[in-house]
CSV table of C-alpha atoms in Angstrom, one decimal:
chain,number,residue,atom,x,y,z
A,1,GLN,CA,33.8,-1.2,28.1
A,2,SER,CA,37.1,0.1,27.1
A,3,ARG,CA,38.0,1.1,30.8
A,4,LEU,CA,36.8,-2.0,31.8
A,5,GLN,CA,39.1,-4.1,29.5
A,6,LYS,CA,42.0,-2.2,30.4
A,7,LYS,CA,41.4,-2.9,33.6
A,8,ASN,CA,41.0,-6.4,32.9
A,9,PHE,CA,44.1,-6.3,31.1
A,10,ILE,CA,46.5,-5.1,33.8
A,11,HIS,CA,44.9,-7.8,36.2
A,12,GLN,CA,45.3,-10.4,33.7
A,13,SER,CA,49.1,-8.9,33.0
A,14,MET,CA,50.1,-8.8,36.6
A,15,SER,CA,49.2,-12.4,37.2
A,16,ILE,CA,51.3,-13.6,34.1
A,17,ILE,CA,54.3,-11.4,35.9
A,18,VAL,CA,53.9,-12.5,39.2
A,19,GLU,CA,53.7,-16.0,38.2
A,20,ASN,CA,56.6,-16.3,35.6
A,21,ALA,CA,58.7,-13.0,35.7
A,22,ILE,CA,59.1,-13.5,39.4
A,23,LYS,CA,57.7,-17.0,40.8
A,24,LYS,CA,59.7,-18.9,38.2
A,25,ALA,CA,62.3,-16.5,37.4
A,26,THR,CA,63.7,-17.1,40.8
A,27,ASP,CA,62.8,-21.1,41.0
A,28,VAL,CA,66.3,-22.7,41.2
A,29,ARG,CA,64.5,-25.7,39.2
A,30,GLU,CA,63.8,-23.8,36.8
A,31,LYS,CA,66.3,-22.3,33.8
A,32,VAL,CA,68.7,-19.3,34.0
A,33,CYS,CA,68.0,-18.6,30.4
A,34,GLU,CA,66.5,-20.2,27.6
A,35,TRP,CA,68.7,-19.3,25.0
A,36,ARG,CA,68.4,-18.7,21.1
A,37,SER,CA,70.6,-17.1,18.3
A,38,PRO,CA,69.3,-13.9,17.3
A,39,GLU,CA,67.6,-15.4,13.7
A,40,GLN,CA,65.7,-18.1,15.8
A,41,LEU,CA,64.5,-15.2,18.4
A,42,LYS,CA,63.6,-12.5,15.6
A,43,GLU,CA,61.4,-15.3,14.0
A,44,LEU,CA,59.9,-16.5,17.2
A,45,LEU,CA,58.9,-13.0,18.6
A,46,ASP,CA,57.8,-11.7,15.1
A,47,LEU,CA,59.2,-8.0,15.8
A,48,GLU,CA,57.5,-6.3,12.9
A,49,LEU,CA,55.5,-3.5,13.8
A,50,ARG,CA,51.9,-2.8,11.4
A,51,ASP,CA,49.3,-0.7,10.6
A,52,GLY,CA,46.7,-2.8,12.7
A,53,GLY,CA,46.6,-4.0,16.4
A,54,GLU,CA,46.5,-7.2,17.7
A,55,SER,CA,44.1,-8.9,19.9
A,56,GLU,CA,44.3,-8.6,23.7
A,57,SER,CA,45.2,-12.3,23.7
A,58,GLU,CA,48.1,-12.5,21.3
A,59,ILE,CA,49.5,-9.5,23.0
A,60,LEU,CA,49.7,-11.4,26.3
A,61,GLN,CA,51.2,-14.3,24.5
A,62,ARG,CA,53.7,-12.1,23.4
A,63,PHE,CA,54.8,-10.7,26.9
A,64,LYS,CA,54.8,-14.4,28.0
A,65,ASP,CA,57.2,-15.1,25.2
A,66,ALA,CA,59.1,-12.0,26.1
A,67,ILE,CA,59.6,-13.1,29.5
A,68,ARG,CA,60.2,-16.8,28.5
A,69,TYR,CA,63.2,-15.8,26.0
A,70,SER,CA,64.9,-13.2,28.7
A,71,VAL,CA,67.7,-13.9,30.8
A,72,LYS,CA,66.2,-14.5,34.4
A,73,THR,CA,68.6,-12.3,36.1
A,74,THR,CA,66.7,-12.4,39.5
A,75,HIS,CA,67.7,-16.5,39.5
A,76,PRO,CA,69.8,-17.6,42.3
A,77,ARG,CA,72.1,-18.8,40.1
A,78,PHE,CA,73.1,-16.2,37.7
A,79,PHE,CA,76.0,-14.6,38.7
A,80,ASN,CA,77.4,-12.8,35.2
A,81,GLN,CA,77.1,-9.0,36.1
A,82,LEU,CA,77.6,-6.7,39.1
A,83,TYR,CA,73.9,-6.9,40.0
A,84,GLY,CA,71.6,-9.9,40.7
A,85,GLY,CA,68.7,-11.5,42.6
A,86,MET,CA,65.3,-10.5,43.4
A,87,GLU,CA,64.5,-7.8,45.6
A,88,PRO,CA,60.4,-7.5,46.6
A,89,TYR,CA,60.3,-4.1,48.1
A,90,SER,CA,62.2,-2.4,45.6
A,91,MET,CA,60.5,-3.9,42.5
A,92,VAL,CA,57.5,-2.8,44.2
A,93,ALA,CA,58.9,0.7,43.9
A,94,SER,CA,59.5,0.2,40.7
A,95,PHE,CA,55.6,-0.7,39.9
A,96,ILE,CA,54.6,2.2,41.5
A,97,ILE,CA,57.1,4.6,39.9
A,98,GLU,CA,55.8,3.2,36.1
A,99,ALA,CA,52.3,3.5,37.3
A,100,LEU,CA,52.2,7.4,38.5
A,101,LYS,CA,54.8,7.9,35.5
A,102,PRO,CA,56.7,11.1,37.5
A,103,SER,CA,59.7,12.7,36.1
A,104,LEU,CA,61.8,14.6,38.8
A,105,TYR,CA,62.7,17.6,37.5
A,106,THR,CA,60.6,19.9,39.6
A,107,TYR,CA,58.7,19.6,43.4
A,108,GLU,CA,55.2,20.6,41.7
A,109,VAL,CA,55.5,17.5,39.7
A,110,ALA,CA,56.9,15.3,41.8
A,111,PRO,CA,56.9,16.1,45.5
A,112,VAL,CA,57.1,13.0,47.2
A,113,PHE,CA,59.7,11.5,45.3
A,114,THR,CA,61.9,14.8,45.6
A,115,LEU,CA,61.6,14.3,49.1
A,116,ALA,CA,62.6,10.6,48.9
A,117,GLU,CA,65.9,11.3,47.0
A,118,GLU,CA,66.8,14.2,49.0
A,119,ALA,CA,66.3,11.6,52.5
A,120,VAL,CA,68.4,8.7,50.5
A,121,LEU,CA,71.4,11.1,49.4
A,122,LYS,CA,71.5,12.4,53.2
A,123,LYS,CA,71.8,8.6,54.2
A,124,MET,CA,74.2,7.7,51.9
A,125,MET,CA,76.3,11.1,52.5
A,126,GLU,CA,76.6,10.3,56.3
A,127,LEU,CA,77.6,6.7,55.3
A,128,ILE,CA,80.5,8.2,53.8
A,129,GLY,CA,81.5,10.4,56.4
A,130,TRP,CA,80.6,14.1,55.3
A,131,LYS,CA,79.5,15.1,58.7
A,132,ASP,CA,78.5,18.4,56.8
A,133,GLY,CA,76.5,16.3,54.3
A,134,GLY,CA,76.6,17.6,51.1
A,135,ASP,CA,74.7,17.4,47.4
A,136,GLY,CA,73.7,15.2,44.7
A,137,ILE,CA,71.5,13.7,42.7
A,138,PHE,CA,70.5,10.6,41.4
A,139,ASN,CA,70.8,9.7,37.8
A,140,ALA,CA,70.8,6.9,34.8
A,141,GLY,CA,74.0,4.6,36.0
A,142,GLY,CA,77.2,4.7,37.2
A,143,SER,CA,79.0,6.1,34.0
A,144,MET,CA,76.7,9.0,34.2
A,145,SER,CA,77.9,9.6,37.8
A,146,ASN,CA,81.4,9.4,36.5
A,147,MET,CA,80.8,11.9,33.7
A,148,TYR,CA,79.3,13.8,36.2
A,149,ALA,CA,82.3,13.9,38.6
A,150,VAL,CA,84.9,14.8,35.5
A,151,ASN,CA,82.5,17.5,34.5
A,152,LEU,CA,82.4,19.3,38.0
A,153,ALA,CA,86.2,18.9,38.7
A,154,ARG,CA,86.6,20.6,35.1
A,155,TYR,CA,84.4,23.2,36.3
A,156,ARG,CA,86.0,23.8,39.5
A,157,CYS,CA,89.3,24.2,37.8
A,158,CYS,CA,87.9,25.9,34.7
A,159,PRO,CA,84.4,27.8,35.3
A,160,ASP,CA,84.8,30.0,31.9
A,161,ILE,CA,84.5,26.4,29.8
A,162,LYS,CA,80.8,26.4,30.7
A,163,GLU,CA,80.5,29.5,28.3
A,164,ASN,CA,83.3,29.9,26.3
A,165,GLY,CA,84.4,26.1,25.6
A,166,LEU,CA,87.3,24.2,25.2
A,167,SER,CA,89.3,26.9,23.4
A,168,ALA,CA,89.2,28.7,26.9
A,169,ALA,CA,90.6,25.9,28.5
A,170,PRO,CA,94.7,24.8,28.8
A,171,ARG,CA,95.5,21.0,28.2
A,172,LEU,CA,93.4,19.6,31.2
A,173,VAL,CA,94.8,16.0,32.5
A,174,MET,CA,93.3,13.4,34.6
A,175,PHE,CA,94.5,10.3,36.4
A,176,THR,CA,93.1,6.9,37.0
A,177,SER,CA,94.2,3.6,37.6
A,178,GLN,CA,94.6,0.8,34.9
A,179,GLU,CA,91.8,-1.2,36.5
A,180,CYS,CA,89.5,1.8,36.4
A,181,HIS,CA,86.0,1.4,34.3
A,182,TYR,CA,86.0,2.1,30.8
A,183,SER,CA,83.4,5.2,31.7
A,184,ILE,CA,86.5,7.3,32.7
A,185,SER,CA,87.6,7.5,29.2
A,186,LYS,CA,84.4,7.8,27.9
A,187,ALA,CA,84.0,10.8,30.1
A,188,ALA,CA,87.0,12.2,28.7
A,189,ALA,CA,86.2,11.6,25.2
A,190,LEU,CA,82.3,12.9,25.6
A,191,LEU,CA,83.7,16.1,27.5
A,192,GLY,CA,86.3,17.3,25.2
A,193,ILE,CA,89.1,16.2,27.3
A,194,GLY,CA,90.5,13.7,25.3
A,195,THR,CA,91.4,9.8,26.0
A,196,LYS,CA,95.0,10.8,25.5
A,197,ASN,CA,95.0,12.9,28.4
A,198,VAL,CA,93.6,10.5,30.9
A,199,TYR,CA,96.8,9.2,32.3
A,200,ALA,CA,96.2,5.3,33.4
A,201,ILE,CA,98.4,4.7,36.5
A,202,PRO,CA,99.6,1.3,37.2
A,203,SER,CA,98.1,-1.2,39.6
A,204,ASP,CA,99.7,-3.6,41.9
A,205,GLU,CA,99.4,-7.4,41.7
A,206,ARG,CA,96.0,-7.2,43.6
A,207,GLY,CA,94.6,-4.6,41.2
A,208,LYS,CA,95.3,-1.5,43.2
A,209,MET,CA,96.3,2.4,42.1
A,210,ILE,CA,100.3,2.4,43.2
A,211,PRO,CA,100.1,5.9,45.3
A,212,SER,CA,104.3,6.8,44.1
A,213,ALA,CA,103.2,5.9,40.5
A,214,LEU,CA,100.2,8.6,40.6
A,215,GLU,CA,102.7,11.3,42.1
A,216,GLU,CA,104.9,11.0,39.6
A,217,GLN,CA,102.8,11.1,36.7
A,218,ILE,CA,101.4,14.3,38.2
A,219,LEU,CA,104.8,15.8,38.2
A,220,SER,CA,105.6,14.5,34.5
A,221,ALA,CA,101.7,16.0,33.3
A,222,LYS,CA,102.9,19.5,34.8
A,223,SER,CA,106.5,19.2,33.2
A,224,GLU,CA,104.9,19.1,30.0
A,225,GLY,CA,102.9,21.9,30.5
A,226,ALA,CA,99.4,20.3,30.6
A,227,VAL,CA,96.9,20.9,33.9
A,228,PRO,CA,96.2,18.0,36.3
A,229,PHE,CA,92.6,18.4,37.5
A,230,MET,CA,91.5,15.8,38.8
A,231,VAL,CA,92.3,11.6,40.0
A,232,ASN,CA,89.7,8.8,39.8
A,233,ALA,CA,90.2,6.4,42.4
A,234,THR,CA,87.8,2.8,42.8
A,235,ALA,CA,86.6,1.5,45.4
A,236,GLY,CA,85.5,-2.1,44.0
A,237,THR,CA,87.2,-2.4,40.3
A,238,THR,CA,84.9,-4.5,38.2
A,239,VAL,CA,87.3,-7.6,37.1
A,240,LEU,CA,89.1,-8.2,40.5
A,241,GLY,CA,86.8,-6.2,42.8
A,242,ALA,CA,90.1,-4.1,44.2
A,243,PHE,CA,90.3,-0.9,46.4
A,244,ASP,CA,92.6,2.1,45.6
A,245,PRO,CA,94.1,3.3,48.5
A,246,ILE,CA,92.1,6.3,49.0
A,247,ASP,CA,93.7,7.8,52.3
A,248,VAL,CA,97.1,8.1,50.3
A,249,ILE,CA,95.9,9.2,47.1
A,250,ALA,CA,93.6,12.0,49.1
A,251,ASP,CA,97.1,13.3,50.7
A,252,ILE,CA,98.2,13.5,47.0
A,253,CYS,CA,95.3,15.4,45.7
A,254,GLU,CA,95.2,17.6,48.4
A,255,LYS,CA,99.0,18.4,48.1
A,256,HIS,CA,98.8,18.9,44.4
A,257,ASN,CA,95.1,20.9,44.6
A,258,LEU,CA,93.1,18.0,42.7
A,259,TRP,CA,89.6,16.9,42.9
A,260,LEU,CA,89.6,13.4,44.5
A,261,HIS,CA,86.4,11.3,42.8
A,262,VAL,CA,86.1,8.1,44.1
A,263,ASP,CA,84.2,5.6,41.7
A,264,ALA,CA,82.7,3.1,44.7
A,265,CYS,CA,79.5,2.3,42.5
A,266,TRP,CA,80.6,-1.3,43.1
A,267,GLY,CA,82.2,-1.3,46.4
A,268,GLY,CA,80.0,1.4,48.1
A,269,ALA,CA,77.8,-0.9,49.6
A,270,ALA,CA,80.6,-2.0,52.1
A,271,LEU,CA,79.6,1.3,53.9
A,272,VAL,CA,76.7,-0.3,55.4
A,273,SER,CA,78.7,-3.0,57.3
A,274,SER,CA,80.8,-1.9,60.3
A,275,LYS,CA,82.9,-4.9,59.5
A,276,HIS,CA,83.5,-4.0,55.9
A,277,LYS,CA,83.9,-0.3,55.6
A,278,HIS,CA,87.4,0.0,56.2
A,279,LEU,CA,88.0,-1.6,52.9
A,280,LEU,CA,87.1,2.4,51.7
A,281,LYS,CA,88.7,3.6,54.7
A,282,GLY,CA,89.4,7.8,53.3
A,283,ILE,CA,86.4,8.3,51.4
A,284,HIS,CA,85.3,11.1,53.6
A,285,ARG,CA,88.1,13.1,51.8
A,286,ALA,CA,86.5,12.4,48.4
A,287,ASP,CA,85.5,15.5,46.8
A,288,SER,CA,82.7,13.3,44.8
A,289,VAL,CA,81.3,9.7,44.9
A,290,ALA,CA,79.6,7.7,42.9
A,291,TRP,CA,77.7,4.6,44.1
A,292,ASN,CA,75.1,2.4,42.9
A,293,PRO,CA,72.7,0.5,45.1
A,294,HIS,CA,71.5,-1.5,42.4
A,295,LYS,CA,74.8,-3.7,42.8
A,296,MET,CA,75.6,-5.1,45.9
A,297,LEU,CA,72.5,-3.8,47.9
A,298,MET,CA,70.3,-5.1,44.8
A,299,ALA,CA,67.8,-2.1,44.3
A,300,CYS,CA,66.2,-2.7,41.0
A,301,LEU,CA,67.7,-1.3,38.0
A,302,GLN,CA,68.8,1.5,37.3
A,303,CYS,CA,69.7,3.0,40.9
A,304,SER,CA,72.9,5.1,40.9
A,305,ALA,CA,73.9,8.2,43.2
A,306,PHE,CA,76.2,10.8,42.9
A,307,MET,CA,77.4,13.0,45.7
A,308,VAL,CA,79.5,15.7,46.1
A,309,ARG,CA,80.8,17.4,49.8
A,310,ASP,CA,80.4,20.6,48.3
A,311,LYS,CA,78.2,22.9,49.7
A,312,THR,CA,78.1,25.9,47.4
A,313,SER,CA,75.7,24.6,44.7
A,314,LEU,CA,78.3,23.8,42.3
A,315,LEU,CA,76.8,21.2,41.0
A,316,GLN,CA,73.7,23.7,40.0
A,317,ARG,CA,76.2,26.3,38.9
A,318,CYS,CA,77.9,23.7,36.7
A,319,HIS,CA,74.6,22.3,34.9
A,320,SER,CA,72.2,25.0,35.4
A,321,ALA,CA,70.4,26.0,32.6
A,322,ARG,CA,67.6,28.2,34.2
A,323,ALA,CA,64.7,26.6,31.8
A,324,SER,CA,62.1,29.3,32.7
A,325,TYR,CA,58.9,27.4,31.6
A,326,LEU,CA,59.9,24.9,34.5
A,327,PHE,CA,62.0,26.9,37.0
A,328,GLN,CA,60.0,29.7,37.9
A,329,GLN,CA,61.4,31.6,40.5
A,330,ASP,CA,58.2,33.2,41.9
A,331,LYS,CA,56.7,30.0,42.9
A,332,PHE,CA,54.2,29.5,45.8
A,333,TYR,CA,56.1,27.1,47.5
A,334,ASP,CA,60.6,26.7,48.1
A,335,VAL,CA,62.1,26.7,44.7
A,336,SER,CA,65.1,24.8,46.1
A,337,TYR,CA,63.4,21.6,46.1
A,338,ASP,CA,63.0,22.1,42.5
A,339,THR,CA,66.5,20.0,41.9
A,340,GLY,CA,66.2,19.5,38.4
A,341,ASP,CA,68.2,22.1,37.0
A,342,LYS,CA,71.2,20.2,38.7
A,343,SER,CA,71.0,17.1,36.2
A,344,VAL,CA,72.4,17.1,32.7
A,345,GLN,CA,69.1,15.0,31.8
A,346,CYS,CA,65.2,17.1,31.7
A,347,SER,CA,63.1,14.1,32.4
A,348,ARG,CA,64.6,11.7,34.8
A,349,LYS,CA,63.3,9.0,36.7
A,350,PRO,CA,62.9,9.3,40.6
A,351,ASP,CA,65.6,5.9,41.2
A,352,ALA,CA,65.6,6.8,44.6
A,353,PHE,CA,62.4,5.6,45.6
A,354,LYS,CA,63.9,2.2,44.7
A,355,ILE,CA,65.7,2.3,47.5
A,356,TRP,CA,64.2,4.5,49.9
A,357,LEU,CA,61.2,2.0,50.3
A,358,MET,CA,63.7,-1.0,50.4
A,359,TRP,CA,65.5,0.7,53.1
A,360,LYS,CA,62.3,1.4,55.4
A,361,ALA,CA,61.4,-1.9,54.8
A,362,LEU,CA,64.7,-3.4,56.0
A,363,GLY,CA,66.4,-1.1,58.0
A,364,SER,CA,70.3,-0.3,58.1
A,365,LYS,CA,70.6,-3.4,60.3
A,366,GLU,CA,69.2,-6.1,57.7
A,367,LEU,CA,71.1,-4.4,54.6
A,368,GLU,CA,74.4,-4.6,56.4
A,369,GLN,CA,73.7,-8.3,57.1
A,370,ARG,CA,73.1,-9.0,53.5
A,371,VAL,CA,76.5,-7.3,52.8
A,372,ASP,CA,78.3,-9.4,55.2
A,373,ARG,CA,76.9,-12.7,54.3
A,374,ALA,CA,77.7,-12.3,50.5
A,375,LEU,CA,81.2,-11.7,51.8
A,376,ALA,CA,81.1,-14.5,53.8
A,377,MET,CA,79.8,-16.7,50.5
A,378,ALA,CA,82.5,-15.3,48.4
A,379,ARG,CA,84.9,-16.3,51.5
A,380,TYR,CA,83.6,-19.8,51.3
A,381,LEU,CA,83.6,-20.1,47.7
A,382,ALA,CA,87.4,-19.1,47.6
A,383,GLU,CA,87.9,-21.7,50.3
A,384,GLU,CA,86.0,-24.6,48.0
A,385,ILE,CA,88.3,-23.6,45.0
A,386,LYS,CA,91.2,-23.9,46.9
A,387,LYS,CA,90.2,-27.3,48.3
A,388,ARG,CA,89.4,-28.7,44.5
A,389,GLU,CA,91.7,-30.5,42.0
A,390,GLY,CA,91.7,-28.7,38.9
A,391,PHE,CA,90.2,-25.2,40.4
A,392,ARG,CA,92.8,-22.0,40.7
A,393,LEU,CA,92.2,-19.2,42.4
A,394,LEU,CA,93.5,-16.2,40.6
A,395,MET,CA,94.1,-14.1,44.2
A,396,GLU,CA,92.3,-14.2,47.5
A,397,PRO,CA,89.4,-12.2,47.1
A,398,GLU,CA,89.0,-8.8,48.9
A,399,TYR,CA,85.0,-8.1,48.1
A,400,ALA,CA,82.4,-10.0,46.2
A,401,ASN,CA,84.4,-10.8,43.2
A,402,ILE,CA,86.0,-14.5,42.6
A,403,CYS,CA,88.3,-15.2,39.9
A,404,PHE,CA,89.4,-18.4,38.9
A,405,TRP,CA,90.6,-21.1,36.5
A,406,TYR,CA,89.0,-24.3,35.5
A,407,ILE,CA,92.2,-26.6,34.7
A,408,PRO,CA,90.4,-30.1,32.8
A,409,PRO,CA,91.9,-33.0,33.4
A,410,SER,CA,93.8,-33.4,30.3
A,411,LEU,CA,96.0,-30.1,30.5
A,412,GLN,CA,96.4,-30.5,35.0
A,413,THR,CA,99.4,-32.3,34.0
A,414,LEU,CA,101.2,-29.4,32.1
A,415,PRO,CA,103.6,-27.1,33.8
A,416,ASP,CA,102.9,-23.5,33.7
A,417,GLY,CA,104.1,-22.2,30.8
A,418,PRO,CA,102.9,-20.7,27.3
A,419,GLU,CA,101.6,-24.1,26.4
A,420,LEU,CA,99.2,-24.5,29.2
A,421,TRP,CA,98.2,-20.6,29.1
A,422,GLU,CA,97.2,-21.0,25.6
A,423,LYS,CA,95.3,-23.8,25.6
A,424,LEU,CA,93.5,-23.0,29.2
A,425,HIS,CA,92.8,-19.3,27.4
A,426,LYS,CA,90.1,-21.3,25.2
A,427,VAL,CA,88.3,-23.4,27.9
A,428,ALA,CA,86.1,-20.7,29.9
A,429,PRO,CA,84.5,-19.8,26.6
A,430,VAL,CA,83.5,-23.6,25.4
A,431,ILE,CA,82.3,-24.0,29.0
A,432,LYS,CA,80.2,-20.5,28.9
A,433,GLU,CA,78.5,-21.9,25.5
A,434,ARG,CA,77.4,-24.7,27.0
A,435,MET,CA,76.2,-23.2,30.5
A,436,MET,CA,74.0,-20.9,28.2
A,437,LYS,CA,72.8,-23.6,26.3
A,438,LYS,CA,72.0,-25.8,28.7
A,439,GLY,CA,70.6,-22.8,30.7
A,440,SER,CA,71.8,-24.2,34.3
A,441,MET,CA,73.7,-20.8,35.3
A,442,MET,CA,75.4,-17.7,33.9
A,443,VAL,CA,79.0,-16.9,35.1
A,444,GLY,CA,81.2,-14.3,33.3
A,445,TYR,CA,84.7,-14.9,31.7
A,446,GLN,CA,87.3,-12.3,30.9
A,447,PRO,CA,90.8,-12.1,29.9
A,448,HIS,CA,93.2,-9.9,32.2
A,449,GLY,CA,96.5,-8.4,31.2
A,450,GLU,CA,98.7,-11.0,30.3
A,451,LYS,CA,96.9,-13.8,32.2
A,452,ALA,CA,94.2,-16.3,30.4
A,453,ASN,CA,90.4,-16.4,30.0
A,454,PHE,CA,89.1,-16.7,33.9
A,455,PHE,CA,86.1,-17.0,35.1
A,456,ARG,CA,84.6,-14.0,37.4
A,457,MET,CA,82.0,-15.4,40.0
A,458,ILE,CA,80.0,-12.3,41.5
A,459,ILE,CA,78.0,-12.9,44.9
A,460,ILE,CA,75.3,-10.5,45.7
A,461,SER,CA,71.9,-12.3,46.5
A,462,PRO,CA,71.2,-13.4,50.4
A,463,GLN,CA,69.0,-15.9,48.4
A,464,VAL,CA,72.3,-17.5,47.4
A,465,SER,CA,73.4,-20.6,49.4
A,466,ARG,CA,76.7,-22.9,50.1
A,467,GLN,CA,74.6,-25.6,48.0
A,468,ASP,CA,74.4,-22.9,45.1
A,469,MET,CA,78.4,-22.5,45.1
A,470,ASP,CA,78.9,-26.2,45.2
A,471,PHE,CA,76.8,-26.3,42.1
A,472,VAL,CA,78.7,-23.8,40.5
A,473,LEU,CA,82.0,-26.0,40.8
A,474,ASP,CA,80.8,-28.9,40.3
A,475,GLU,CA,78.6,-27.8,37.0
A,476,ILE,CA,81.7,-26.2,35.7
A,477,ASN,CA,83.7,-29.3,36.0
A,478,ASN,CA,80.9,-31.1,34.6
A,479,LEU,CA,80.5,-28.9,31.4
A,480,GLY,CA,84.6,-29.0,31.0
A,481,LYS,CA,86.1,-31.6,32.2
A,482,ASP,CA,86.4,-33.5,28.3
A,483,LEU,CA,88.2,-30.2,27.4
């Protein structure tokens, strides 16, 4: 009876998921979100955990509510983050993973997923241009990948730190552009390098690192008696979507013997496109690369790869703890397939399977078309913004980030100057609040340096059309024209 009940519960649940979390969530006529304040939501959801369990019908209602009040990030009008859209093959891969409950440390416990990860990493390294291959691992997000890079670069520079700790190290210094992801300074804090030893290199007006400034700061750090050990270049910055000039930065790294890491979490997808891969020219010279297929390639969250050009087991030597209950060396199969000791995690989800199944289904050609389509759609939106009164581009987009201001009619007569920018700074937050409460769409906004709050549109999903682009601009105007 109990087994039958569980089976029935799973069947019922799956039909609710398909109906509410897949069909309705991706229907352009439905809301992107049904906004409630934290206080209201706590009351609606009855979150308290009690001694007694609830009935099946109550539980089914619970997860209908969970779906109802969650943001539908797969909706065609969700443009809020660097991910979005519904990817059916990757979603099914996620279901399979959850049903089988594997953990990716040894081949004996996760044979299929171990081999799938190896195959995906091999393909991604080919696209980077490492003809002789390399090494790598999928982990829990791009921030983790960047932390791996810092740890590995430091280990190569000062291998004694692993055993003797920071007392064995000189003052180590790393370099990154002012536009980089905040996980770089988080890595420095976590690993004991210190955020003050992360030197921020100025970027030009398009958000790209200035190589001459990098070289100046390297020489300056050396003159202070510090030891530079790595440079982080960003391929696709979070806000502006800028690409650092990797080739020139690689020249500087070679000259000063520094580890070059490329954070291509967002921009890496351009490598699948023959039309756009020039954005990452020189990436094959990097020592390590972070690339998140869960962003532009639309794999289900999380799906983040960290790859190293090294073939001397640096990843393993840096992180291994040789747990004897997991990594016995006298197993009956080739233990080189036990990849878990390369990771700082023990339990690790087989995230690579989510991109592997999707890649098998679509092929590289279809992935290329998706990237090309998203960037063509970004170009369309930029051209539309230029044509419309009250809209102003921050800069010509290089990737899928379109940054722009909306200037309501009441401010359109003001000349450029402090008064306009001060007033304009208050416009985007109000429009954002209105769109969330209406549930019509989600677009992010932020200030940047001295610049007043502006909108940042992110275009990824192949389900997005020109009509959706027009809708976004019409809706922003409708929501803000009275301001």
